XYZ file of N, CA and C in Angstrom:
774
model
N -21.093 -43.131 6.855
C -22.506 -43.097 6.562
C -22.755 -43.216 4.915
N -21.903 -42.596 4.255
C -22.075 -42.600 2.768
C -21.729 -44.068 2.296
N -22.926 -44.785 1.767
C -22.698 -45.961 1.207
C -23.373 -46.206 -0.256
N -22.392 -46.029 -1.295
C -22.821 -46.086 -2.569
C -23.724 -47.243 -3.012
N -23.851 -48.244 -2.423
C -24.610 -49.344 -2.833
C -26.091 -49.242 -2.101
N -26.323 -48.402 -1.303
C -27.678 -48.066 -0.510
C -28.272 -47.027 -1.398
N -29.663 -47.113 -1.195
C -30.775 -46.182 -1.705
C -30.881 -45.347 -0.584
N -30.621 -44.066 -0.454
C -30.789 -43.124 0.552
C -31.485 -41.721 0.088
N -32.754 -41.554 0.426
C -33.278 -40.230 -0.058
C -32.499 -39.083 0.535
N -32.220 -38.160 -0.368
C -31.514 -36.848 0.155
C -32.301 -36.116 1.277
N -33.481 -36.253 1.613
C -34.172 -35.524 2.400
C -34.072 -36.402 3.890
N -33.741 -37.362 3.959
C -33.662 -38.317 5.238
C -32.596 -37.607 6.070
N -32.991 -37.596 7.336
C -32.180 -36.887 8.357
C -31.444 -38.120 9.229
N -30.185 -38.214 8.984
C -29.415 -39.347 9.368
C -28.094 -38.845 10.053
N -28.010 -39.165 11.334
C -26.844 -38.688 12.089
C -25.566 -38.985 11.436
N -24.475 -38.379 11.775
C -23.290 -38.448 10.999
C -22.482 -39.880 11.169
N -22.760 -40.611 12.384
C -22.078 -41.869 12.795
C -23.013 -42.970 12.740
N -24.166 -42.948 11.874
C -24.848 -43.919 11.590
C -24.125 -44.797 10.568
N -24.285 -46.213 10.757
C -23.652 -47.125 9.796
C -24.810 -47.625 8.992
N -24.594 -47.618 7.535
C -25.583 -48.148 6.571
C -24.913 -49.069 5.708
N -25.262 -50.384 5.686
C -24.660 -51.216 4.944
C -25.086 -51.210 3.479
N -24.542 -52.039 2.626
C -24.827 -52.142 1.178
C -26.448 -52.531 1.194
N -27.041 -52.178 0.127
C -28.429 -52.487 -0.173
C -29.574 -52.341 0.686
N -29.216 -51.281 1.530
C -30.331 -50.732 2.352
C -31.319 -49.632 1.587
N -32.484 -49.581 1.933
C -33.274 -48.546 1.446
C -33.879 -47.697 2.543
N -33.787 -46.272 2.265
C -34.141 -45.326 3.259
C -34.819 -44.325 2.487
N -36.220 -44.125 2.895
C -36.987 -43.299 2.127
C -36.987 -41.785 2.726
N -37.839 -40.929 2.146
C -38.068 -39.602 2.483
C -38.700 -39.670 3.836
N -38.720 -38.505 4.633
C -39.261 -38.382 5.910
C -38.817 -39.449 6.845
N -37.631 -39.536 6.977
C -37.052 -40.618 7.912
C -35.774 -39.913 8.790
N -35.840 -40.204 10.100
C -34.939 -39.682 10.901
C -34.205 -40.962 11.670
N -33.050 -41.007 11.764
C -32.135 -41.931 12.460
C -31.212 -41.301 13.203
N -31.121 -41.831 14.603
C -30.256 -41.315 15.390
C -28.755 -41.837 15.547
N -28.013 -41.105 16.371
C -26.537 -41.542 16.454
C -26.377 -43.020 16.790
N -25.200 -43.587 16.158
C -24.859 -44.818 16.646
C -25.688 -45.927 16.055
N -26.679 -45.783 15.318
C -27.375 -46.767 14.906
C -26.790 -47.381 13.828
N -27.026 -48.946 13.416
C -26.570 -49.546 12.286
C -27.808 -50.252 11.624
N -27.928 -49.804 10.335
C -28.865 -50.493 9.451
C -28.211 -51.420 8.598
N -28.596 -52.758 8.692
C -27.974 -53.710 8.016
C -28.443 -54.068 6.585
N -27.686 -54.802 5.866
C -27.991 -55.065 4.462
C -29.420 -55.632 4.213
N -30.019 -54.972 3.371
C -31.499 -55.287 2.922
C -32.694 -54.766 3.703
N -32.076 -54.147 4.860
C -33.249 -53.508 5.642
C -33.927 -52.312 4.764
N -35.368 -52.144 4.916
C -36.006 -51.038 4.200
C -36.647 -50.100 5.504
N -36.214 -48.824 5.375
C -36.641 -47.851 6.283
C -37.619 -46.841 5.568
N -38.881 -46.912 5.731
C -39.759 -46.238 4.917
C -40.400 -45.046 5.478
N -41.149 -44.200 4.615
C -41.635 -42.835 4.947
C -42.239 -42.955 6.363
N -41.906 -42.014 7.205
C -42.493 -41.790 8.509
C -41.742 -42.619 9.613
N -40.636 -43.119 9.341
C -39.830 -43.757 10.600
C -39.068 -42.872 11.208
N -39.040 -43.193 12.618
C -38.129 -42.297 13.528
C -37.493 -43.224 14.340
N -36.148 -43.472 14.141
C -35.397 -44.465 14.648
C -34.395 -43.786 15.665
N -34.308 -44.252 16.961
C -33.526 -43.684 17.935
C -31.937 -43.925 17.916
N -31.383 -43.776 18.919
C -29.799 -43.812 18.873
C -29.474 -45.271 19.257
N -28.365 -45.725 18.705
C -27.621 -46.996 19.007
C -28.686 -48.208 18.860
N -29.525 -48.077 17.795
C -30.160 -49.165 17.449
C -29.447 -50.047 16.505
N -30.005 -51.421 16.400
C -29.438 -52.386 15.522
C -30.680 -52.863 14.600
N -30.771 -52.426 13.340
C -31.857 -52.914 12.456
C -31.201 -54.164 11.556
N -31.630 -55.415 11.777
C -30.967 -56.505 11.087
C -31.523 -56.626 9.543
N -30.771 -57.525 8.837
C -31.167 -57.620 7.445
C -32.723 -57.944 7.232
N -33.263 -57.307 6.327
C -34.672 -57.614 5.887
C -35.544 -57.142 6.792
N -35.378 -56.372 7.679
C -36.394 -55.878 8.664
C -37.029 -54.666 7.888
N -38.098 -54.370 7.907
C -38.995 -53.217 7.395
C -39.739 -52.396 8.327
N -39.358 -51.151 8.479
C -39.816 -50.236 9.531
C -40.612 -49.109 8.718
N -41.800 -49.009 9.276
C -42.790 -48.015 8.676
C -43.310 -48.084 7.337
N -43.726 -49.347 7.050
C -44.483 -49.788 5.898
C -45.920 -49.293 6.324
N -46.834 -48.917 5.240
C -48.109 -48.472 5.586
C -48.832 -49.771 6.185
N -49.801 -49.470 7.045
C -50.656 -50.499 7.786
C -51.272 -51.364 6.902
N -51.434 -52.482 7.296
C -52.337 -53.578 6.739
C -53.747 -53.547 7.208
N -54.341 -52.415 6.996
C -55.642 -51.858 7.618
C -56.352 -51.330 6.508
N -57.525 -51.821 6.210
C -58.366 -51.236 4.976
C -58.839 -49.791 5.194
N -58.965 -49.443 6.582
C -59.311 -48.120 6.935
C -58.228 -47.055 6.539
N -57.073 -47.525 6.309
C -55.970 -46.606 6.114
C -56.154 -46.025 4.637
N -55.935 -44.577 4.600
C -56.248 -43.912 3.328
C -55.063 -42.869 3.164
N -53.940 -43.356 3.453
C -52.751 -42.441 3.146
C -52.457 -41.414 4.157
N -52.902 -41.382 5.326
C -52.702 -40.295 6.341
C -51.378 -40.340 6.689
N -50.770 -39.084 7.078
C -49.378 -39.115 7.489
C -49.292 -39.399 8.912
N -48.516 -40.510 9.092
C -48.408 -41.250 10.533
C -46.939 -41.611 10.617
N -46.696 -42.137 11.662
C -45.232 -42.444 12.102
C -45.138 -43.897 12.592
N -43.791 -44.307 12.529
C -43.358 -45.622 13.307
C -42.294 -45.103 13.922
N -42.240 -45.341 15.252
C -41.206 -44.699 16.087
C -40.548 -45.910 16.859
N -39.041 -46.192 16.664
C -38.417 -47.066 17.263
C -37.467 -46.253 18.275
N -37.432 -46.591 19.713
C -36.595 -45.822 20.670
C -35.209 -46.410 20.563
N -34.462 -45.796 21.505
C -32.934 -45.779 21.641
C -32.635 -47.344 22.130
N -31.579 -47.716 21.701
C -30.720 -49.029 21.976
C -31.800 -50.092 21.778
N -32.508 -50.177 20.882
C -33.411 -51.275 20.442
C -32.951 -52.052 19.289
N -33.152 -53.305 19.346
C -32.760 -54.147 18.234
C -34.028 -54.816 17.621
N -34.058 -54.596 16.289
C -34.960 -55.355 15.485
C -34.315 -56.414 14.588
N -34.623 -57.731 14.847
C -33.829 -58.704 14.212
C -34.405 -59.019 12.614
N -33.928 -60.133 12.171
C -34.186 -60.485 10.797
C -35.764 -60.351 10.521
N -36.135 -59.632 9.466
C -37.440 -59.853 8.859
C -38.552 -59.162 9.833
N -38.151 -58.494 10.800
C -39.228 -57.806 11.754
C -39.708 -56.761 10.979
N -41.182 -56.751 11.068
C -41.872 -55.685 10.535
C -42.602 -54.685 11.516
N -42.458 -53.372 11.360
C -43.197 -52.455 12.276
C -43.918 -51.458 11.473
N -45.107 -51.726 11.322
C -45.953 -50.791 10.417
C -46.218 -49.441 11.061
N -46.461 -48.466 10.296
C -46.622 -47.131 10.883
C -48.161 -47.071 11.118
N -48.560 -45.976 11.754
C -49.837 -45.719 12.508
C -51.070 -45.480 11.517
N -52.381 -45.349 11.911
C -53.441 -44.900 11.222
C -53.890 -43.657 12.079
N -55.085 -43.183 11.693
C -55.663 -42.058 12.389
C -56.091 -42.505 13.808
N -56.185 -43.847 14.075
C -56.542 -44.120 15.421
C -55.761 -43.497 16.382
N -54.210 -43.745 16.222
C -53.311 -43.105 17.131
C -52.306 -42.329 16.382
N -52.220 -42.440 15.182
C -51.208 -41.670 14.394
C -49.948 -41.980 14.605
N -49.494 -43.198 15.320
C -48.156 -43.682 15.296
C -48.142 -45.084 15.996
N -47.155 -45.869 15.518
C -46.839 -47.100 16.075
C -45.484 -46.917 16.840
N -45.345 -47.421 18.155
C -44.280 -47.196 19.129
C -43.526 -48.439 19.361
N -42.337 -48.514 19.307
C -41.601 -49.464 20.082
C -40.529 -48.761 20.786
N -40.589 -49.099 22.177
C -39.744 -48.178 23.063
C -38.444 -48.348 23.189
N -37.645 -47.927 24.206
C -36.233 -48.134 24.411
C -35.876 -49.315 25.031
N -34.545 -49.922 24.556
C -33.994 -51.061 25.021
C -34.850 -52.402 24.953
N -35.420 -52.337 23.756
C -36.392 -53.507 23.271
C -35.549 -54.393 22.449
N -35.915 -55.765 22.465
C -35.380 -56.862 21.460
C -36.677 -57.372 20.906
N -36.827 -57.164 19.676
C -37.792 -57.772 18.815
C -37.074 -58.811 17.946
N -37.360 -60.002 18.114
C -36.806 -61.132 17.537
C -37.266 -61.477 16.003
N -36.583 -62.300 15.463
C -36.760 -62.489 14.037
C -38.341 -62.849 13.588
N -38.754 -62.287 12.512
C -39.982 -62.803 11.791
C -41.245 -62.103 12.693
N -41.017 -61.361 13.716
C -42.124 -60.792 14.525
C -42.620 -59.477 13.803
N -43.984 -59.250 14.152
C -44.571 -58.149 13.432
C -45.243 -57.201 14.613
N -45.090 -55.873 14.373
C -45.800 -55.001 15.246
C -46.810 -54.246 14.297
N -47.923 -54.333 14.476
C -48.950 -53.854 13.477
C -49.327 -52.297 13.859
N -50.087 -51.688 13.011
C -50.313 -50.308 13.200
C -50.982 -49.858 14.519
N -50.519 -48.847 15.059
C -50.973 -48.131 16.210
C -50.654 -49.007 17.702
N -49.828 -49.991 17.396
C -49.431 -50.721 18.697
C -48.437 -49.922 19.377
N -48.411 -49.972 20.535
C -47.446 -49.367 21.622
C -46.799 -50.369 22.524
N -45.599 -50.493 22.265
C -44.688 -51.452 22.906
C -43.695 -50.562 23.926
N -43.845 -50.726 25.247
C -42.970 -50.062 26.037
C -41.608 -50.336 26.134
N -40.909 -49.905 27.105
C -39.355 -50.082 27.235
C -39.096 -51.468 27.862
N -37.958 -51.962 27.486
C -37.204 -53.001 27.988
C -38.206 -54.161 27.728
N -38.880 -54.318 26.680
C -39.724 -55.448 26.245
C -38.995 -56.351 25.289
N -39.272 -57.743 25.565
C -38.539 -58.702 24.739
C -39.620 -59.438 24.007
N -39.723 -59.446 22.705
C -40.854 -60.061 21.891
C -40.026 -61.300 21.113
N -40.201 -62.529 21.513
C -39.542 -63.671 20.793
C -39.998 -63.892 19.517
N -39.288 -64.815 18.784
C -39.528 -65.015 17.273
C -40.792 -65.287 16.914
N -41.195 -64.675 15.757
C -42.434 -65.028 15.037
C -43.711 -64.621 15.948
N -43.689 -63.818 16.877
C -44.515 -63.254 17.560
C -45.430 -62.174 16.731
N -46.719 -62.068 16.722
C -47.487 -61.324 15.900
C -48.406 -60.332 16.814
N -48.171 -59.102 16.714
C -49.050 -58.178 17.328
C -49.808 -57.428 16.501
N -51.178 -57.729 16.777
C -52.183 -56.838 15.925
C -52.382 -55.440 16.245
N -53.151 -54.756 15.366
C -53.370 -53.471 15.665
C -53.907 -52.845 16.903
N -53.267 -51.912 17.548
C -53.606 -51.201 18.619
C -53.385 -52.010 19.953
N -52.486 -52.977 19.809
C -52.223 -53.709 20.951
C -51.326 -52.712 21.857
N -51.385 -53.087 23.110
C -50.534 -52.323 24.158
C -49.658 -53.615 24.850
N -48.352 -53.308 24.980
C -47.520 -54.082 25.550
C -46.490 -53.106 26.740
N -46.934 -53.126 28.026
C -46.199 -52.504 28.888
C -44.712 -52.810 29.149
N -43.883 -52.020 29.812
C -42.594 -52.131 30.245
C -42.212 -53.542 30.798
N -41.101 -53.984 30.395
C -40.513 -55.137 31.006
C -41.249 -56.427 30.602
N -42.218 -56.340 29.793
C -42.892 -57.709 29.418
C -41.930 -58.580 28.487
N -42.103 -59.814 28.699
C -41.372 -60.762 27.866
C -42.469 -61.786 27.201
N -42.591 -61.600 25.889
C -43.591 -62.583 25.107
C -42.732 -63.859 24.390
N -43.306 -64.917 24.726
C -42.520 -66.067 24.126
C -42.721 -66.261 22.696
N -42.007 -66.912 21.896
C -42.162 -67.085 20.432
C -43.391 -67.626 20.062
N -43.678 -67.089 18.725
C -44.646 -67.740 18.064
C -46.188 -67.448 18.655
N -46.200 -66.280 19.759
C -47.416 -65.920 20.277
C -48.316 -65.032 19.292
N -49.547 -65.008 19.372
C -50.595 -64.291 18.583
C -51.262 -63.482 19.502
N -51.256 -62.072 19.288
C -51.956 -61.092 20.167
C -53.135 -60.489 19.447
N -54.345 -60.611 19.776
C -55.465 -60.182 18.960
C -55.512 -58.546 19.235
N -56.086 -57.910 18.368
C -56.107 -56.565 18.420
C -56.955 -55.994 19.742
N -56.412 -54.784 19.986
C -56.699 -54.099 21.228
C -56.498 -54.643 22.528
N -55.711 -55.820 22.516
C -55.434 -56.372 23.833
C -54.267 -55.749 24.443
N -54.169 -55.826 25.848
C -53.222 -55.079 26.560
C -52.492 -56.038 27.525
N -51.254 -56.065 27.201
C -50.172 -56.950 28.162
C -49.548 -56.082 29.039
N -49.618 -56.490 30.364
C -49.304 -55.537 31.458
C -47.701 -55.680 31.585
N -47.265 -54.822 32.624
C -45.791 -54.723 32.897
C -45.304 -56.084 33.563
N -44.083 -56.391 33.332
C -43.455 -57.506 33.976
C -44.223 -58.830 33.743
N -44.749 -58.973 32.754
C -45.580 -60.152 32.422
C -44.646 -61.104 31.671
N -44.846 -62.393 31.807
C -44.317 -63.492 31.229
C -45.262 -64.086 30.282
N -45.157 -64.267 29.070
C -46.310 -65.049 28.239
C -45.445 -66.180 27.697
N -46.131 -67.433 27.788
C -45.655 -68.700 27.338
C -45.752 -68.616 25.737
N -44.603 -69.246 25.168
C -44.543 -69.219 23.604
C -45.720 -70.027 23.080
N -46.190 -69.657 22.003
C -47.223 -70.061 21.261
C -48.514 -70.016 21.764
N -48.511 -68.948 22.663
C -50.031 -68.511 23.162
C -50.815 -67.802 22.314
N -52.018 -67.778 22.315
C -53.010 -66.994 21.516
C -53.679 -66.104 22.664
N -53.286 -64.700 22.544
C -53.917 -63.775 23.634
C -55.145 -63.083 23.034
N -56.371 -63.360 23.590
C -57.577 -62.647 23.101
C -58.218 -61.934 24.360
N -57.406 -61.997 25.518
C -58.033 -60.985 26.543
C -56.783 -60.273 27.177
N -56.880 -59.390 27.979
C -55.770 -58.600 28.603
C -55.103 -59.363 29.689
N -53.847 -59.214 29.680
C -52.982 -59.943 30.687
C -52.332 -58.900 31.674
N -53.012 -59.196 32.829
C -52.673 -57.876 34.043
C -51.067 -58.133 34.456
N -50.534 -57.025 34.951
C -49.130 -56.938 35.252
C -48.678 -57.837 36.208
N -47.525 -58.252 36.078
C -46.709 -59.012 37.119
C -47.059 -60.595 36.972
N -47.625 -61.051 36.057
C -48.142 -62.409 36.131
C -47.452 -63.268 34.911
N -47.642 -64.658 35.165
C -47.280 -65.687 33.979
C -48.521 -65.927 33.232
N -48.461 -65.968 32.053
C -49.767 -66.454 31.252
C -49.295 -67.503 30.383
N -50.062 -68.655 30.456
C -49.513 -70.024 29.915
C -50.644 -70.832 29.786
N -50.567 -71.951 29.160
C -51.578 -73.123 29.040
C -52.231 -72.849 27.764
N -53.195 -73.785 27.528
C -54.138 -73.664 26.363
C -55.551 -74.003 26.713
N -56.512 -73.158 26.746
C -56.198 -71.714 26.374
C -55.590 -70.984 27.541
N -55.174 -69.844 26.889
C -54.108 -69.168 28.050
C -54.812 -68.645 29.293
N -54.117 -68.699 30.254
C -54.606 -68.418 31.642
C -53.401 -67.991 32.562
N -53.954 -67.422 33.696
C -53.139 -66.970 34.776
C -52.548 -68.215 35.303
N -51.249 -68.230 35.583
C -50.622 -69.335 36.145
C -49.630 -69.031 37.147
N -49.879 -67.955 37.915
C -49.052 -67.497 38.920
C -48.352 -66.233 38.691
N -47.475 -65.803 39.637
C -46.732 -64.402 39.625
C -45.464 -64.830 38.875
N -45.020 -63.807 38.061
C -43.683 -63.894 37.404
C -42.660 -63.683 38.543
N -42.526 -64.396 39.390
C -41.719 -63.849 40.398
C -40.191 -63.916 40.219
N -39.629 -64.892 39.174
C -38.366 -64.850 38.792
C -37.983 -63.679 38.015
N -38.868 -63.329 37.289
C -38.695 -61.958 36.556
C -38.825 -60.627 37.374
N -39.592 -60.823 38.314
C -39.636 -59.584 39.296
C -38.349 -59.533 40.308
N -37.755 -60.622 40.562
C -36.521 -60.639 41.293
C -35.508 -60.067 40.500
N -35.349 -60.569 39.346
C -34.321 -60.064 38.437
C -34.513 -58.469 38.343
N -35.719 -58.099 38.271
C -35.811 -56.529 38.244
C -35.818 -55.839 39.507
N -35.300 -56.563 40.523
C -35.149 -55.790 41.991
C -36.368 -55.836 42.712
N -37.369 -56.423 42.573
C -38.630 -56.401 43.416
C -38.156 -57.158 44.766
N -38.469 -56.632 45.850
C -38.275 -57.444 47.132
C -39.136 -58.615 47.344
N -38.791 -59.549 48.200
C -39.853 -60.675 48.288
C -41.041 -60.073 49.167
N -40.976 -58.961 49.922
C -42.196 -58.563 50.587
C -43.126 -57.857 49.325
N -42.482 -57.265 48.608
C -43.403 -56.763 47.354
C -44.142 -57.926 46.480
N -43.336 -58.905 46.256
C -43.765 -59.998 45.451
C -44.798 -60.768 46.241
N -44.670 -60.883 47.613
C -45.886 -61.443 48.393
C -47.020 -60.579 48.382
N -46.796 -59.374 48.329
C -48.090 -58.357 48.375
C -48.787 -58.610 46.833
N -48.103 -58.729 46.021
C -48.608 -58.881 44.627
C -49.299 -60.035 44.572
N -48.955 -61.129 45.133
C -49.550 -62.443 45.285
C -50.699 -62.262 46.097
N -50.835 -61.671 47.149
C -52.068 -61.406 47.832
C -53.197 -60.737 46.965
N -52.786 -59.924 46.174
C -53.705 -59.188 45.456
C -54.289 -60.234 44.470
N -53.503 -61.094 43.824
C -54.037 -61.972 42.746
C -54.821 -63.167 43.408
N -54.733 -63.469 44.714
C -55.515 -64.498 45.359
C -56.881 -64.004 45.449
N -57.187 -62.807 45.570
C -58.554 -62.126 45.511
C -59.270 -62.366 44.158
N -58.332 -62.033 43.238
C -58.836 -62.106 41.859
C -59.098 -63.462 41.276
N -58.002 -64.491 41.638
C -58.168 -65.777 41.029
C -58.492 -66.885 41.765
N -58.409 -66.852 43.218
C -58.480 -67.934 43.884
C -59.819 -67.785 45.141
N -60.400 -66.687 45.006
C -61.333 -66.568 46.136
C -62.947 -66.717 45.585
N -63.102 -67.139 44.255
C -64.305 -67.279 43.610
C -65.120 -65.959 43.720
N -64.658 -64.902 43.450
C -65.127 -63.598 43.282
C -65.126 -63.113 42.008
N -66.371 -62.444 41.605
C -66.175 -61.643 40.299
C -65.191 -60.476 40.369
N -64.839 -59.917 39.385
C -63.820 -58.985 39.101
C -64.141 -57.895 40.147
N -65.441 -57.246 39.981
C -65.687 -56.168 40.670
C -65.710 -56.438 42.125
N -66.021 -57.544 42.701
C -66.142 -57.826 44.017
C -64.651 -58.106 44.448
N -63.851 -58.604 43.713
C -62.403 -58.836 44.056
C -61.773 -57.394 44.104
N -61.984 -56.535 43.250
C -61.274 -55.248 43.380
C -61.600 -54.622 44.758
N -62.858 -54.669 45.039
C -63.457 -53.975 46.331
C -62.734 -54.735 47.458
N -62.786 -55.993 47.399
C -61.915 -56.731 48.559
C -60.504 -56.231 48.709
N -59.900 -56.236 47.479
C -58.413 -55.797 47.438
C -58.300 -54.573 48.183
N -59.123 -53.572 47.790
C -59.074 -52.289 48.329
C -59.201 -51.989 49.710
N -60.244 -53.068 50.320
C -60.388 -53.000 51.809
C -59.411 -53.887 52.519
N -58.770 -54.813 51.904
C -57.753 -55.737 52.519
C -56.202 -55.666 52.456
N -55.999 -55.193 51.225
C -54.567 -55.249 50.897
C -54.016 -53.776 51.122
N -52.827 -53.538 51.801
C -52.334 -52.238 51.975
C -51.908 -51.658 50.681
N -52.240 -50.292 50.585
C -51.956 -49.636 49.376
C -50.538 -49.714 49.109
N -50.251 -49.603 47.751
C -48.967 -49.726 47.145
C -48.886 -49.532 45.742
N -47.813 -49.110 45.195
C -47.854 -48.633 43.897
C -48.226 -50.030 42.906
N -47.781 -51.175 43.347
C -48.120 -52.446 42.629
C -49.772 -52.797 42.690
N -50.051 -52.620 43.970
C -51.604 -52.892 44.179
C -52.294 -52.126 43.419
N -52.001 -50.766 43.344
C -52.840 -49.745 42.556
C -52.692 -49.892 41.205
N -51.449 -50.449 40.580
C -51.339 -50.667 39.299
C -52.154 -51.936 38.723
N -52.360 -52.782 39.506
C -53.088 -53.910 39.213
C -54.545 -53.528 39.267
N -54.952 -52.740 40.224
C -56.379 -52.487 40.173
C -56.761 -51.427 39.163
N -55.932 -50.542 38.790
C -56.251 -49.613 37.490
C -56.231 -50.478 36.264
N -55.401 -51.467 36.082
C -55.289 -52.309 34.920
C -56.739 -53.013 34.846
N -57.183 -53.667 35.851
C -58.323 -54.405 35.666
C -59.576 -53.547 35.553
N -59.654 -52.503 36.235
C -60.689 -51.548 35.898
C -60.824 -51.018 34.545
N -59.787 -50.750 33.995
C -59.726 -50.032 32.645
C -59.506 -51.047 31.709
N -59.569 -52.307 31.809
C -59.524 -53.377 30.809
C -60.651 -53.341 29.740
N -60.144 -53.251 28.564
C -61.359 -53.054 27.461
C -61.783 -54.695 27.164
N -60.926 -55.570 27.053
C -61.231 -56.964 26.731
C -61.504 -57.863 27.911
N -61.484 -57.474 29.022
C -61.485 -58.415 30.176
C -60.127 -59.085 30.323
N -59.940 -59.526 31.435
C -58.651 -60.165 31.776
C -58.647 -61.716 31.610
N -57.673 -62.088 31.465
C -57.354 -63.737 31.296
C -58.029 -64.426 32.426
N -58.389 -65.609 32.317
C -59.084 -66.357 33.280
C -57.965 -67.124 34.255
N -58.475 -67.589 35.367
C -57.338 -68.285 36.069
C -57.516 -69.615 35.625
N -56.260 -70.379 35.939
C -56.175 -71.774 35.629
C -56.959 -72.752 36.601
N -57.572 -73.682 36.031
C -58.468 -74.478 37.117
C -57.757 -75.882 36.998
């Protein structure tokens, strides 16, 4: 861990077997877990909490202050979970008073030049492709895959097991298990390939498709669609997750493709 060409604050809490390359900067109030590798030129700033077995590639910046004019120096965190990779020039800003922390979960891959803004919450097993930009207080649920160059507006919610086409502009919530594509972005079907890779059975995938037929193919408003789903589709964790997502959406869900 001792690297004479790195700048490491003496108060930083760094596990003994962390690898720190030359020209890394690690500030005060930082914690880094076992087995993590911080590569040359990375900057780990005040308030960073980095888990075990992470890889932080050159010129990534973790826990810079938010790009939010409402931020006034409050003590907040940027948390990166275990086994997560931040590629070149990724930026993860720390939180504001809104949530107090920005979180990237376990087993994530955040590809080069992507940005995770203040108070965003990224779940576990998420892939965010190159140059994707998450605005403040965005939520991305577990196992979502976001294609390169995607722009996600503040407060948007991307559901679990979603596949978002590269270059999309997300201004509404994307419900779980679906594909979001086209311009403007819309529901284009179930992410059946991703679901099968995650071990979902054909029966479960068919049940998810039944739910979304009511939402997108029966010419119902969202409230009526939810009521019909509850009346007609057998209860399951997936059905209930979709209903809960739709009911609690702050931005409204993406439209169907016509």
